[in-house]
Coordinates of C-alpha atoms (C1' of nucleotides) in Angstrom, one line a residue:
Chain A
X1 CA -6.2 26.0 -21.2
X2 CA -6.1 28.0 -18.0
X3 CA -2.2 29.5 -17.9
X4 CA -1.3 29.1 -14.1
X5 CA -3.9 26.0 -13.7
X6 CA -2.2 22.5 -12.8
X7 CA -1.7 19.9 -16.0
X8 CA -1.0 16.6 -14.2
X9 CA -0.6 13.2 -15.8
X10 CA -1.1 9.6 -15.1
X11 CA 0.8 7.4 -17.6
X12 CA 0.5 3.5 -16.8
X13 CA 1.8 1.6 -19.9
X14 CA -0.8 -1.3 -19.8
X15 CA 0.1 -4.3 -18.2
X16 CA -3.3 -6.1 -17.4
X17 CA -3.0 -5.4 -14.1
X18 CA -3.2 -1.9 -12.2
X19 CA -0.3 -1.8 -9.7
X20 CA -1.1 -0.5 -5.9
X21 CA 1.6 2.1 -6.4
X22 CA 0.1 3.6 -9.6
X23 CA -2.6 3.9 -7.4
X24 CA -0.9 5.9 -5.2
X25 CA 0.5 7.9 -7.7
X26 CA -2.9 8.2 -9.7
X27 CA -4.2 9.4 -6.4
X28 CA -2.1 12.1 -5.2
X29 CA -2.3 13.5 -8.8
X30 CA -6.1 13.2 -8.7
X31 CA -6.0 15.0 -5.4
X32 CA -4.0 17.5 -6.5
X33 CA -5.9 18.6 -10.1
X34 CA -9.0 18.7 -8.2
X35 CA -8.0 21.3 -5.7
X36 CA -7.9 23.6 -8.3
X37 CA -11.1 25.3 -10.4
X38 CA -9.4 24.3 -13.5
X39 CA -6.9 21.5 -12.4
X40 CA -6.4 18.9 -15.0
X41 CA -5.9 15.3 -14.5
X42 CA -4.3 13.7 -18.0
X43 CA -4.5 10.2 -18.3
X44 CA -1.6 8.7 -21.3
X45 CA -1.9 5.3 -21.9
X46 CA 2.0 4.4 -22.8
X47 CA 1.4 1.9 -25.6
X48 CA 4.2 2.4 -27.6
X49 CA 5.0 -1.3 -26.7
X50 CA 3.5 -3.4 -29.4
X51 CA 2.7 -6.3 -27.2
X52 CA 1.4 -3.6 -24.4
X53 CA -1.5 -2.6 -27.1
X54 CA -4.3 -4.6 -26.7
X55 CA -7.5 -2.5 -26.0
X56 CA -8.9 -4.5 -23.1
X57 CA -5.5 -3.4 -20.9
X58 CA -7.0 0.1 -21.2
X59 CA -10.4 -0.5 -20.4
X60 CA -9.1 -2.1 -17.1
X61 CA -6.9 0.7 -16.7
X62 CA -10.3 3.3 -17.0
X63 CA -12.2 0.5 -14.7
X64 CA -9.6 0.3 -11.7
X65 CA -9.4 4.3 -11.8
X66 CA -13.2 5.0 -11.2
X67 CA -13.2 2.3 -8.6
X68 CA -10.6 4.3 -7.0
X69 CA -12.7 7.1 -7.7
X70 CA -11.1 8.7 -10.6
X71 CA -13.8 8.7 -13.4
X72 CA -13.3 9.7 -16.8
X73 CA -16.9 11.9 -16.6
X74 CA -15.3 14.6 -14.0
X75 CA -14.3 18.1 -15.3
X76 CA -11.1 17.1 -14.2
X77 CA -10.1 14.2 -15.8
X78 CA -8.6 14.5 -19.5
X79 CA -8.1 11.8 -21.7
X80 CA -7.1 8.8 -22.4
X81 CA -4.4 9.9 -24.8
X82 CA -2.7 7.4 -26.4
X83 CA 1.4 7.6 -27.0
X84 CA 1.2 5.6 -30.2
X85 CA -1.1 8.5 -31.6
X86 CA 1.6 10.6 -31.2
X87 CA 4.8 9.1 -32.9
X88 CA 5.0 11.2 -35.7
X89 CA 5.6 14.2 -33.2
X90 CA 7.6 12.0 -31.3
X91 CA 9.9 11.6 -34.7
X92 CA 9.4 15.0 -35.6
X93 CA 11.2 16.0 -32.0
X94 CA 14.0 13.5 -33.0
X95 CA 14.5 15.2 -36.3
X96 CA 14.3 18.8 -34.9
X97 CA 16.9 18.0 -32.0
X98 CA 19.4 16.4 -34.9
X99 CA 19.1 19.7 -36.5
X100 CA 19.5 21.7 -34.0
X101 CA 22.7 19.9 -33.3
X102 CA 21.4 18.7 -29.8
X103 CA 21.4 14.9 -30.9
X104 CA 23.6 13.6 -33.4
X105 CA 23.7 9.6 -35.2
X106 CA 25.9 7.1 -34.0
X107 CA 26.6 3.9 -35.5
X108 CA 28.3 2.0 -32.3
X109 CA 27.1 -1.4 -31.4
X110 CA 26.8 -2.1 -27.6
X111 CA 29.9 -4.3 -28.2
X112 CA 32.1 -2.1 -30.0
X113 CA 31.3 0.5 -26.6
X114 CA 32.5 -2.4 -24.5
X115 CA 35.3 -3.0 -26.2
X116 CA 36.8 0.6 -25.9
X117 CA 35.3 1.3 -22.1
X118 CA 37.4 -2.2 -21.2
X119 CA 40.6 -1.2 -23.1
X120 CA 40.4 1.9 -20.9
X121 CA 39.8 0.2 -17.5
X122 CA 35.9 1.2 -17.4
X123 CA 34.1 -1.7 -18.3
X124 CA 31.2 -0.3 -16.2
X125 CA 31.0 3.2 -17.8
X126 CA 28.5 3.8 -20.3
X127 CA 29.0 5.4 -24.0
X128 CA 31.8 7.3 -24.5
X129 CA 31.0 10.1 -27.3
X130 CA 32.6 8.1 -29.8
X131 CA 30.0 9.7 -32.7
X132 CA 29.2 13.3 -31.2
X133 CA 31.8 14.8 -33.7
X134 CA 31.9 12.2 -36.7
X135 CA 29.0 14.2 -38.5
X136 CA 26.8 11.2 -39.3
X137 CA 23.8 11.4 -41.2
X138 CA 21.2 9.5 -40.4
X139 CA 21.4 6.0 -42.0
X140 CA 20.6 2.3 -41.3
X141 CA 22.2 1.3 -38.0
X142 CA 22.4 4.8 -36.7
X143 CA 20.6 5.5 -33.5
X144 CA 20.0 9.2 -32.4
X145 CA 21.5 10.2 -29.4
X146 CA 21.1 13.2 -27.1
X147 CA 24.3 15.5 -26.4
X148 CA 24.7 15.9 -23.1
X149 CA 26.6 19.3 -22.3
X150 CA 30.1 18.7 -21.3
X151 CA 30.4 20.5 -17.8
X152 CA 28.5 21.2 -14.9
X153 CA 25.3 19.5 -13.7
X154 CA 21.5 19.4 -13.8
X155 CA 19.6 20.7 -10.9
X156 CA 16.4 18.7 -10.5
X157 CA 14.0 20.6 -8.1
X158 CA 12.2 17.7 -6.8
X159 CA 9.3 18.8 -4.6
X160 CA 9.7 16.0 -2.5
X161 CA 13.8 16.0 -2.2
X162 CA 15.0 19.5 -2.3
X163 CA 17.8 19.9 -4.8
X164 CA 19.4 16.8 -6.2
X165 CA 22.3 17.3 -8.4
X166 CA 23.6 15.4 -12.0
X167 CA 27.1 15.9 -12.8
X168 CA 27.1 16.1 -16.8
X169 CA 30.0 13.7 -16.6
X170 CA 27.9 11.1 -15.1
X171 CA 25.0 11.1 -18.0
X172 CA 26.1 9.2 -21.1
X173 CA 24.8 10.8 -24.3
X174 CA 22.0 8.8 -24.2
X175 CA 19.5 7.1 -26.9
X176 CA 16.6 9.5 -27.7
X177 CA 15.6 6.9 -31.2
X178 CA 16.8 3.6 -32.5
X179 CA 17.8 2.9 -35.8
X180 CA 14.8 2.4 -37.1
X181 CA 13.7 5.8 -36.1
X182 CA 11.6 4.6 -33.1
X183 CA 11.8 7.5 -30.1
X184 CA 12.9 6.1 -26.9
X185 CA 10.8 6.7 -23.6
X186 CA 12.7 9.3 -22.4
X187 CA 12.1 11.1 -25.2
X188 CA 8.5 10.0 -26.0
X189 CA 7.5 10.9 -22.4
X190 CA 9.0 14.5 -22.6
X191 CA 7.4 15.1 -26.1
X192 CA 4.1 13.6 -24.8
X193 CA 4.1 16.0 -21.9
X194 CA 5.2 19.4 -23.6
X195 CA 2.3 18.8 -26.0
X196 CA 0.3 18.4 -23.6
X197 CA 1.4 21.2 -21.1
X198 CA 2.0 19.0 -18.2
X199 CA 3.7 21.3 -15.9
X200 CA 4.0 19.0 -12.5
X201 CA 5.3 15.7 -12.8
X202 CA 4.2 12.7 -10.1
X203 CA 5.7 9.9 -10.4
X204 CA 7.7 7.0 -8.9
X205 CA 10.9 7.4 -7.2
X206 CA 12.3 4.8 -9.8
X207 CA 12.1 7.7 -12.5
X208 CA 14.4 10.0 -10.8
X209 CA 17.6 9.1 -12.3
X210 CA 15.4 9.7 -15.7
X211 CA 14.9 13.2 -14.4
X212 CA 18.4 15.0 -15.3
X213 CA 17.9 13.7 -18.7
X214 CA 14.0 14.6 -19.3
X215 CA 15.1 17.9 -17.8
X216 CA 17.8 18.7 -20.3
X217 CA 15.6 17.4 -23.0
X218 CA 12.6 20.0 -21.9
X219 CA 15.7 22.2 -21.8
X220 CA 16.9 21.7 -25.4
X221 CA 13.1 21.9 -26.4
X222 CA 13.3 25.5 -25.3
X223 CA 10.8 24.6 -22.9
X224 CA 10.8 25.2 -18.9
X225 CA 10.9 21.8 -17.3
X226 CA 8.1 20.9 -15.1
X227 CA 8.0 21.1 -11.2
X228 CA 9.2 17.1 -9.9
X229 CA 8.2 14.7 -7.9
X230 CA 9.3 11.6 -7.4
X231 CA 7.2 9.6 -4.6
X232 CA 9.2 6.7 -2.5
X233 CA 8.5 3.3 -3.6
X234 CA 6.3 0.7 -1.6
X235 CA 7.8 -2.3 -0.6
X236 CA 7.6 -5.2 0.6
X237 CA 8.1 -7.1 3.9
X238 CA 11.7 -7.4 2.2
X239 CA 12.1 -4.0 1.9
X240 CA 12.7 -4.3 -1.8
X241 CA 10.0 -2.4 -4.8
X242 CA 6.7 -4.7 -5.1
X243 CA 7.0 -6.8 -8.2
X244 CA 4.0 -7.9 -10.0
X245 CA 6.2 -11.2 -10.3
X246 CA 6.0 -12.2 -6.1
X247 CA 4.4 -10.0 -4.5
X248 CA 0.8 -8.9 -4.3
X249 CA 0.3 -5.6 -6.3
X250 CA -2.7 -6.2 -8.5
X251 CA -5.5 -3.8 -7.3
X252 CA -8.1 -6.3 -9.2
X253 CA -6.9 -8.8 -6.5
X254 CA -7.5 -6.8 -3.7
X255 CA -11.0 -5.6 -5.1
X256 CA -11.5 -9.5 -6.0
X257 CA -11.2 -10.4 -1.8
X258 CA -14.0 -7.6 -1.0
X259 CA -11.7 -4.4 0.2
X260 CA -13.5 -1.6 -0.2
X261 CA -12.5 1.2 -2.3
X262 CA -13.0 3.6 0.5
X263 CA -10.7 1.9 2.5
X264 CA -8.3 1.2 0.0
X265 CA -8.0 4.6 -1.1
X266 CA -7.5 6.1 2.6
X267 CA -5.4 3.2 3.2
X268 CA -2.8 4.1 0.1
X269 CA -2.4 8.3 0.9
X270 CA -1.5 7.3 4.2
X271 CA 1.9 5.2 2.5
X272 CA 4.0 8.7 2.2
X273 CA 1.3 11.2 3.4
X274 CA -0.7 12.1 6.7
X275 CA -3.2 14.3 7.2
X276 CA -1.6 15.2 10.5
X277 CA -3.3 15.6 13.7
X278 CA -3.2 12.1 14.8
X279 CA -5.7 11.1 12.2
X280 CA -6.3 8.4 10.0
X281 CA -9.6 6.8 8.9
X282 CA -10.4 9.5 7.0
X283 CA -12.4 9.8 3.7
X284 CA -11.4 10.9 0.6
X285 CA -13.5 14.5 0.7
X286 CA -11.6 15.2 3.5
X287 CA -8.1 14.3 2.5
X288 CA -8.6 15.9 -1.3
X289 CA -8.2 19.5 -0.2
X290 CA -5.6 18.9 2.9
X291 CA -3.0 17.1 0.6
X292 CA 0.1 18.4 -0.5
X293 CA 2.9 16.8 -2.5
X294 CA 6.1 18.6 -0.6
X295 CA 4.7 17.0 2.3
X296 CA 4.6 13.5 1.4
X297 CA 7.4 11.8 2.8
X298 CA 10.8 10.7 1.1
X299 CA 11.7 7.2 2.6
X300 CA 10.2 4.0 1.2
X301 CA 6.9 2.6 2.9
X302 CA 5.8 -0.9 3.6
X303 CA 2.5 -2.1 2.3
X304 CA 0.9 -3.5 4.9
X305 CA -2.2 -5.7 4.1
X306 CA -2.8 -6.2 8.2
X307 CA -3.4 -2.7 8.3
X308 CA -5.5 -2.4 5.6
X309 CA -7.5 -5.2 6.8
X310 CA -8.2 -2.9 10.0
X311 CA -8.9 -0.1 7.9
X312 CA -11.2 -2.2 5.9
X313 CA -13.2 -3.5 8.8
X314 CA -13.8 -0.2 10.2
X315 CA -15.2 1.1 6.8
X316 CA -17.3 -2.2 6.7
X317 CA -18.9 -1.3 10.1
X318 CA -19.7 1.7 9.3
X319 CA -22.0 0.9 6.3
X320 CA -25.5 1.0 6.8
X321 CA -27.1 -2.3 7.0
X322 CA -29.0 -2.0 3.2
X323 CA -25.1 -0.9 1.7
X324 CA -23.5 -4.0 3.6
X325 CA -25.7 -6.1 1.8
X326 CA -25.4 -4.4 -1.4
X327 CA -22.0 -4.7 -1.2
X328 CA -21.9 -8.1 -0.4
X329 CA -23.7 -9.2 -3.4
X330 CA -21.1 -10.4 -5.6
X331 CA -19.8 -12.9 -3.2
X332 CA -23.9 -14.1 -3.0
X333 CA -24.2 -14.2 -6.8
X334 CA -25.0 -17.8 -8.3
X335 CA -21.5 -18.2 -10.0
X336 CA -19.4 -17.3 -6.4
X337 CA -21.7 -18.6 -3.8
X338 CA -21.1 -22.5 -2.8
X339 CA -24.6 -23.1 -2.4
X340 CA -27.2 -24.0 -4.9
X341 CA -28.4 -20.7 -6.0
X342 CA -31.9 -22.2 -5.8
X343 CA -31.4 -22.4 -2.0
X344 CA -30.4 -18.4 -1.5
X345 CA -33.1 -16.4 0.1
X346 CA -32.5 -12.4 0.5
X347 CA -34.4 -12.3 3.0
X348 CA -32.9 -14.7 5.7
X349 CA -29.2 -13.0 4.3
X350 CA -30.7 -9.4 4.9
X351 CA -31.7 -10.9 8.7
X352 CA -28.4 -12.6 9.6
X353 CA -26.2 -9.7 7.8
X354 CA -26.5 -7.6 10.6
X355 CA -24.8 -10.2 12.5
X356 CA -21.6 -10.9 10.3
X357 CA -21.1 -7.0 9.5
X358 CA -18.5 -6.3 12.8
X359 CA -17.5 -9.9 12.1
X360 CA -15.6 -9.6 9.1
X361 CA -12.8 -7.9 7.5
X362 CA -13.0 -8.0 4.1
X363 CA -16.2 -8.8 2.3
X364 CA -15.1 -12.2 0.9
X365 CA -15.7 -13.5 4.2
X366 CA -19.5 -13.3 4.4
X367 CA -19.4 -16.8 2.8
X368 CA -18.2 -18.7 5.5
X369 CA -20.3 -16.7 7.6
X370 CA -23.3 -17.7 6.3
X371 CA -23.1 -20.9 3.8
X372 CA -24.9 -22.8 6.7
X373 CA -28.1 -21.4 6.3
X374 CA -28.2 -22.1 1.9
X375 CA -25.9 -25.1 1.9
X376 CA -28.2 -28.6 1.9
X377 CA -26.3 -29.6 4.4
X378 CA -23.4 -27.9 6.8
X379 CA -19.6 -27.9 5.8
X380 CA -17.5 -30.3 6.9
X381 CA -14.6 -29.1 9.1
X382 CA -13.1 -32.5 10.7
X383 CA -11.2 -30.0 13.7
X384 CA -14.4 -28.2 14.3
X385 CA -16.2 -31.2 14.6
X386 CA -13.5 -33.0 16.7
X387 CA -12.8 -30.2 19.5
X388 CA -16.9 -30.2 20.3
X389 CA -17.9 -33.3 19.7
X390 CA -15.7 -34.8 22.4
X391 CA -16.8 -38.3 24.2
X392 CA -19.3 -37.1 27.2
X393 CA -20.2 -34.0 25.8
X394 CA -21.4 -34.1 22.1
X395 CA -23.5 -37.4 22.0
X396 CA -25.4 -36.2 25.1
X397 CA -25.7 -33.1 24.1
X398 CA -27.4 -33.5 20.8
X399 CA -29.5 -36.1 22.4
X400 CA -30.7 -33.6 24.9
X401 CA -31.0 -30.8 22.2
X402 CA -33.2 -32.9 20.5
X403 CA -35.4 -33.4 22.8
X404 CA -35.8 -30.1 24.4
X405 CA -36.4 -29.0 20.4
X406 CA -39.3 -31.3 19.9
X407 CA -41.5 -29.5 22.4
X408 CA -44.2 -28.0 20.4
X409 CA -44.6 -25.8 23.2
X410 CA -40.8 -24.1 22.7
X411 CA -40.9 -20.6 20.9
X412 CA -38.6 -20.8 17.5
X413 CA -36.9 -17.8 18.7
X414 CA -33.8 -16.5 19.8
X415 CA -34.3 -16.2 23.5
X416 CA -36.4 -18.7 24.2
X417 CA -33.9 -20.8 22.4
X418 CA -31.2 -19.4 24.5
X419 CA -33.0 -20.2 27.8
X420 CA -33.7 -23.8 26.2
X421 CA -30.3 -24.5 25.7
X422 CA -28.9 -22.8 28.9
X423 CA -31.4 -25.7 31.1
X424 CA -30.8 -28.6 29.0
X425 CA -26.7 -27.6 29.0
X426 CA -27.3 -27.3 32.9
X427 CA -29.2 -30.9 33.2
X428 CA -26.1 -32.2 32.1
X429 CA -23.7 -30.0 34.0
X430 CA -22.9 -27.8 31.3
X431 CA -22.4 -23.7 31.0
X432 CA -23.9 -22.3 28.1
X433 CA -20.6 -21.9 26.3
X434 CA -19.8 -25.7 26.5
X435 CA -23.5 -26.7 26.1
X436 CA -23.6 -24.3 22.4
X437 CA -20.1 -25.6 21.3
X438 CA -22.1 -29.0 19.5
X439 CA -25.0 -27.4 18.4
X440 CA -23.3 -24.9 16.4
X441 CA -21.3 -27.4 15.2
X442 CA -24.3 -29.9 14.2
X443 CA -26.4 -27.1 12.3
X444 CA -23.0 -24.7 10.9
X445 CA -20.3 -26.8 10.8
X446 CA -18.3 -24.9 12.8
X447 CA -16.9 -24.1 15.8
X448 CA -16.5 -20.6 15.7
X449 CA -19.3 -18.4 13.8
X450 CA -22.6 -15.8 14.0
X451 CA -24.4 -15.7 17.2
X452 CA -25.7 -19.0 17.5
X453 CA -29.9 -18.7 18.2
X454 CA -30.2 -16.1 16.0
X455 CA -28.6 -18.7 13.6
X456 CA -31.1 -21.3 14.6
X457 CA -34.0 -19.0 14.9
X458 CA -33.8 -18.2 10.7
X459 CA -32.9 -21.6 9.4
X460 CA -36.2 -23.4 11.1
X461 CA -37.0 -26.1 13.3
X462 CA -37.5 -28.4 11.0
X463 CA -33.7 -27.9 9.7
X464 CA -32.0 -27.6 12.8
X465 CA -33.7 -30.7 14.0
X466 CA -32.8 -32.4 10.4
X467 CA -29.0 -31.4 11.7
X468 CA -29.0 -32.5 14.7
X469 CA -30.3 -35.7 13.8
X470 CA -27.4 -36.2 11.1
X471 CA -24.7 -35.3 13.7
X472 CA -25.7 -37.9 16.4
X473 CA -26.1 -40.5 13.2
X474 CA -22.8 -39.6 12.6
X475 CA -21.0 -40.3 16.0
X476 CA -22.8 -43.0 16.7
X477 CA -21.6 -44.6 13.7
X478 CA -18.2 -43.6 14.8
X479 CA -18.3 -44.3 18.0
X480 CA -20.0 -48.5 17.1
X481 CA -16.6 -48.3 14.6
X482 CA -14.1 -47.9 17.4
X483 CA -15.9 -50.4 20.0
X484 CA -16.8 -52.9 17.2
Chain J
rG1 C1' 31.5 -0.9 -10.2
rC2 C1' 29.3 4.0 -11.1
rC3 C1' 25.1 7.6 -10.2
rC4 C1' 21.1 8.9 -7.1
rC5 C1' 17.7 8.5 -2.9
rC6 C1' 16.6 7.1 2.1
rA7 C1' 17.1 6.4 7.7
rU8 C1' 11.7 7.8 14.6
rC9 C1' 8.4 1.7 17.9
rG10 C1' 8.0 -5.0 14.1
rU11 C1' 5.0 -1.7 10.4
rC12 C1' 2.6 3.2 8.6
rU13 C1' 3.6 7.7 10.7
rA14 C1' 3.4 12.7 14.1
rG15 C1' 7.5 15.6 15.2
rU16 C1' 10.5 21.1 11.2
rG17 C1' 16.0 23.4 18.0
rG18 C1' 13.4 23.8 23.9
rC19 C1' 6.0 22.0 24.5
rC20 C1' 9.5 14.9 23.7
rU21 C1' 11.0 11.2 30.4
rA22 C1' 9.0 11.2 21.7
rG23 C1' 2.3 11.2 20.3
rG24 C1' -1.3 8.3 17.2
rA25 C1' -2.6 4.0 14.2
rC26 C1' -1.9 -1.4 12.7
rG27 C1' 0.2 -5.7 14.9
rC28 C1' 1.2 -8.2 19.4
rC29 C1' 0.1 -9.2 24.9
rG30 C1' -3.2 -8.8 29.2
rC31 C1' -8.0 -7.6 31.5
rC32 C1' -13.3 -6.4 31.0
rC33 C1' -17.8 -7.5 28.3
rU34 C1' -19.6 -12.3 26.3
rU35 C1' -23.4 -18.4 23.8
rU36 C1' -18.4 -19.3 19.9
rC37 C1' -15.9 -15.6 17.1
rA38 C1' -15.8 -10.7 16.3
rA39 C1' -16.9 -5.7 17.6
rG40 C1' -16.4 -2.4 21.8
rG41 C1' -13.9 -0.7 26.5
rC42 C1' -9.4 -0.4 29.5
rG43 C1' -4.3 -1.2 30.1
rG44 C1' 0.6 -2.9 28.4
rU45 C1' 4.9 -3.9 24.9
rA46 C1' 8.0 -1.2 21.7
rA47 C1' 11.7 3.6 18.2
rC48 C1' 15.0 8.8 17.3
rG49 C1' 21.2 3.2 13.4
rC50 C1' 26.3 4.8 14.9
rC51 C1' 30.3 8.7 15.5
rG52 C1' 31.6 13.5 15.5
rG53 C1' 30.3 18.6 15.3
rU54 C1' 27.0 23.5 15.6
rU55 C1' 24.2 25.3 19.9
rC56 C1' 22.9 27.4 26.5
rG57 C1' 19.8 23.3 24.4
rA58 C1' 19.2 18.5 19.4
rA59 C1' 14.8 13.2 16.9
rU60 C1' 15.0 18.0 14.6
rC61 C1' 20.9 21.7 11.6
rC62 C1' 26.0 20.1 9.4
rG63 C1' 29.8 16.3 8.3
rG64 C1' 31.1 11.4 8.3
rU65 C1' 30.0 6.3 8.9
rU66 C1' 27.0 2.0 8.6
rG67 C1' 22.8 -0.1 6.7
rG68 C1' 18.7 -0.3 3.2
rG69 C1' 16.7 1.0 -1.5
rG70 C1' 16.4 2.8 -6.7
rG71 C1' 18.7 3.5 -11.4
rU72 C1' 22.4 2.1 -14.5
rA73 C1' 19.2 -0.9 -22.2
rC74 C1' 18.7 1.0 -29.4
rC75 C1' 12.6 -1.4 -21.9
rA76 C1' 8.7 1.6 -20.0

RNA sequence: GCCCCCAUCGUCUAGUGGCCUAGGACGCCGCCCUUUCAAGGCGGUAACGCCGGUUCGAAUCCGGUUGGGGGUACCA
């Protein structure tokens, strides 16, 4: 292990879902052990949960990272360690501190602390050194607990804060292992971290009041803490933390609706960081070697999904035309396409995609786009059909459509169906953006969608004709229903 | 309650004492282009929380205040 290189660490206790901020995080730590030859990115799966174990949570863990852009194959990346492999060193730490006299047992239940903070007036002050000189040995009931040094404070460097100071009086002597031996967080996460020569710690803002004690724990290991950084949280619209429990954090869901890594990754170092310069749609290359941590900002940022939509419709539109389509096979695939799978042809989609690529923001939305041309028969969207369809207008329309569509002597192509439509919207008085309105709705279902001839041009005569035939059927019917 | 963090347009930010009558982006609103809708072009809206200081000069430094947030477990 290179001396002076960086030893960062990622260390998400699995969830089943991979929050947007450990994204974040994962990402300026990734940025940061690349920029150096020998920079090490250490992934620690915290499983020390027994319920947080199950192997699948890590897989998905190693899947969100690479589609982030992590991968497990770089030089860079070290790991996954698991915590759970290392709770004999973990009790081992415990036992050395209790020797060394910087932990000692204590047999007080929460209650009996209570009791005594109440009688004194504090109910809201923590443990109160009841045990630090009874000389307990260890023993059923007895949890370990740190000795935090009577006076003065704990100067946390924090790259990102400056100097934030922990008056000793205001850290309880806290838990390092239950009674059953079991090492607490705190002290798993410090043990797990000297072993592994982490010596810069990224992590959530929520861990700094952990800091003060992690430090003195590095402290009493003999070891020199790491450098510290503790990122702002992302909120919500609320300005509270994202919860997995009501908002939107799961990165699954976001891939799931068709962002695009690319854009989610720009999109998440701009919460905290900018590159500067008045930039921002910027790939990851470029924003690897320009990032650093003391710049990232110290106030809490909002995750704003409108802006990510924007940053994912510019990355859309600028994919060639064979990667749009690429990329929008899964939403084509038999079991997330509408249609009948029978009815897909690559072909037609690889003609029209052109079309829907500046139309949409995030890839989910190349189904509505172009379900018309593989569905049997168009959606059914009652406003749609309603606003175009209106008395003078639609029936005569169609009629005329019809008509001018029968001519065996009328190109099946997009201008000459332009100029079509253009004369028979102007035998009846009609522009050509009253004259398209029910057509498009007729043969897509819709009011609003992809240029309409080019539309018409790919799904054939025959169809379009099939369509329009349907729609005047069906406001006939309606209209014989309200005269009758 | 206690500890800690934070504070520039609605949002993400640029800004590290004079270049700021505060810049960009998203959003929003107009206009242009146009077969619908987008995209694109042009323009507009909108911010240094408040009060004191320091200084010839403060968005930038200091103190206070207010307002947000995080943490307060034998969870991670």
């Amino acid at each position: 292990m290179a001396e002076n290189s960086i030893r960062v660490r990622f260390a998400p206790s699995p969830t089943g879902m991979f929050h947007v901020g450990g994204a974040r995080s994962a990402l300026f730590n990734w940025a940061l052990a690349r920029q150096q030859p020998d920079g090490k990115f250490v992934l620690r799966i915290e499983d020390t949960d027994a319920a947080r174990n199950k192997p699948e949570w890590t897989e998905g863990i190693i899947r969100a990272l690479a589609w982030l852009g992590i991968h497990e194959q770089d030089p860079h990346f070290e790991g996954p360690y698991f915590q759970s492999s290392f709770a004999d060193k973990h009790r081992e730490t415990a036992q050395r501190l209790y020797k060394d006299g910087a932990a000692y047992y204590c047999d007080c239940t929460r209650e009996q602390v209570q009791e005594r903070r109440s009688a004194e007036g504090n109910p809201h002050l923590g443990y109160d050194g009841f045990c630090r000189d009874r000389g307990l040995e260890p023993g059923p009931g007895r949890a370990l607990r740190f000795r935090v040094p009577d006076g003065g404070p704990t100067v946390v460097d924090d790259q990102i804060r400056g100097r934030v100071e922990f008056e000793h009086s205001a850290i309880e002597d806290f838990v390092i292992a239950r009674a059953d031996g079991s090492p607490l967080f705190v002290l798993a996460n410090v043990v797990d971290d000297v072993e592994m020569g982490i010596n810069e710690v990224i992590r959530g803002e929520e861990h700094l009041s952990n800091t003060p004690k992690q430090q003195l724990l590095w402290r009493a290991l003999g070891r020199t803490p790491p450098r510290w950084a503790h990122l702002p949280v992302i909120v919500n619209e609320k300005r509270q933390k994202l919860s997995k429990r009501r908002d939107k954090v799961a990165l699954e869901a976001y891939q799931a609706e068709g962002y695009l890594p690319e854009a989610m990754v720009n999109y998440l170092m701009l919460l905290g960081w900018s590159p500067g310069g008045d930039r921002e749609i910027m790939p990851w290359a470029q924003m690897e070697p320009l990032f650093a941590i003391s710049e990232v900002n110290s106030s809490s940022a909002f995750f704003d999904e409108k802006k990510l939509r924007a940053f994912n419709g510019e990355y859309i539109r600028s994919l060639s035309a064979d990667e749009f389509v690429e990329r929008c096979r899964p939403w084509l695939s038999a079991d997330a396409a509408p249609w009948p799978p029978e009815n897909y042809d690559d072909a037609v989609f690889r003609a029209i995609a052109p079309l829907a690529q500046s139309r949409i923001a995030v890839l989910s939305e190349i189904t509505p786009n172009v379900d018309f041309l593989f569905l049997d028969a168009p959606v059914e969207d009652e406003k749609s059909w309603n606003k175009a369809m209106k008395p003078g207008v639609g029936e005569e329309m169609l009629t005329a459509a019809l008509e001018r569509f029968a001519d065996p002597a009328l190109e099946w192509e997009p201008e000459a169906l332009k100029a079509a439509l253009e004369e028979t919207g102007a035998g009846l008085g009609l522009k050509l953006g009253k004259a398209q309105a029910p057509v498009r709705v007729a043969v897509t279902g819709r009011t609003v969608g992809l240029p309409l001839f080019e539309s018409l041009a790919l799904l054939g005569r025959e169809r379009v004709q099939e369509r329009l035939r349907a729609a005047l059927a069906k406001l006939r019917a309606a209209s014989r229903d309200t005269e009758g």
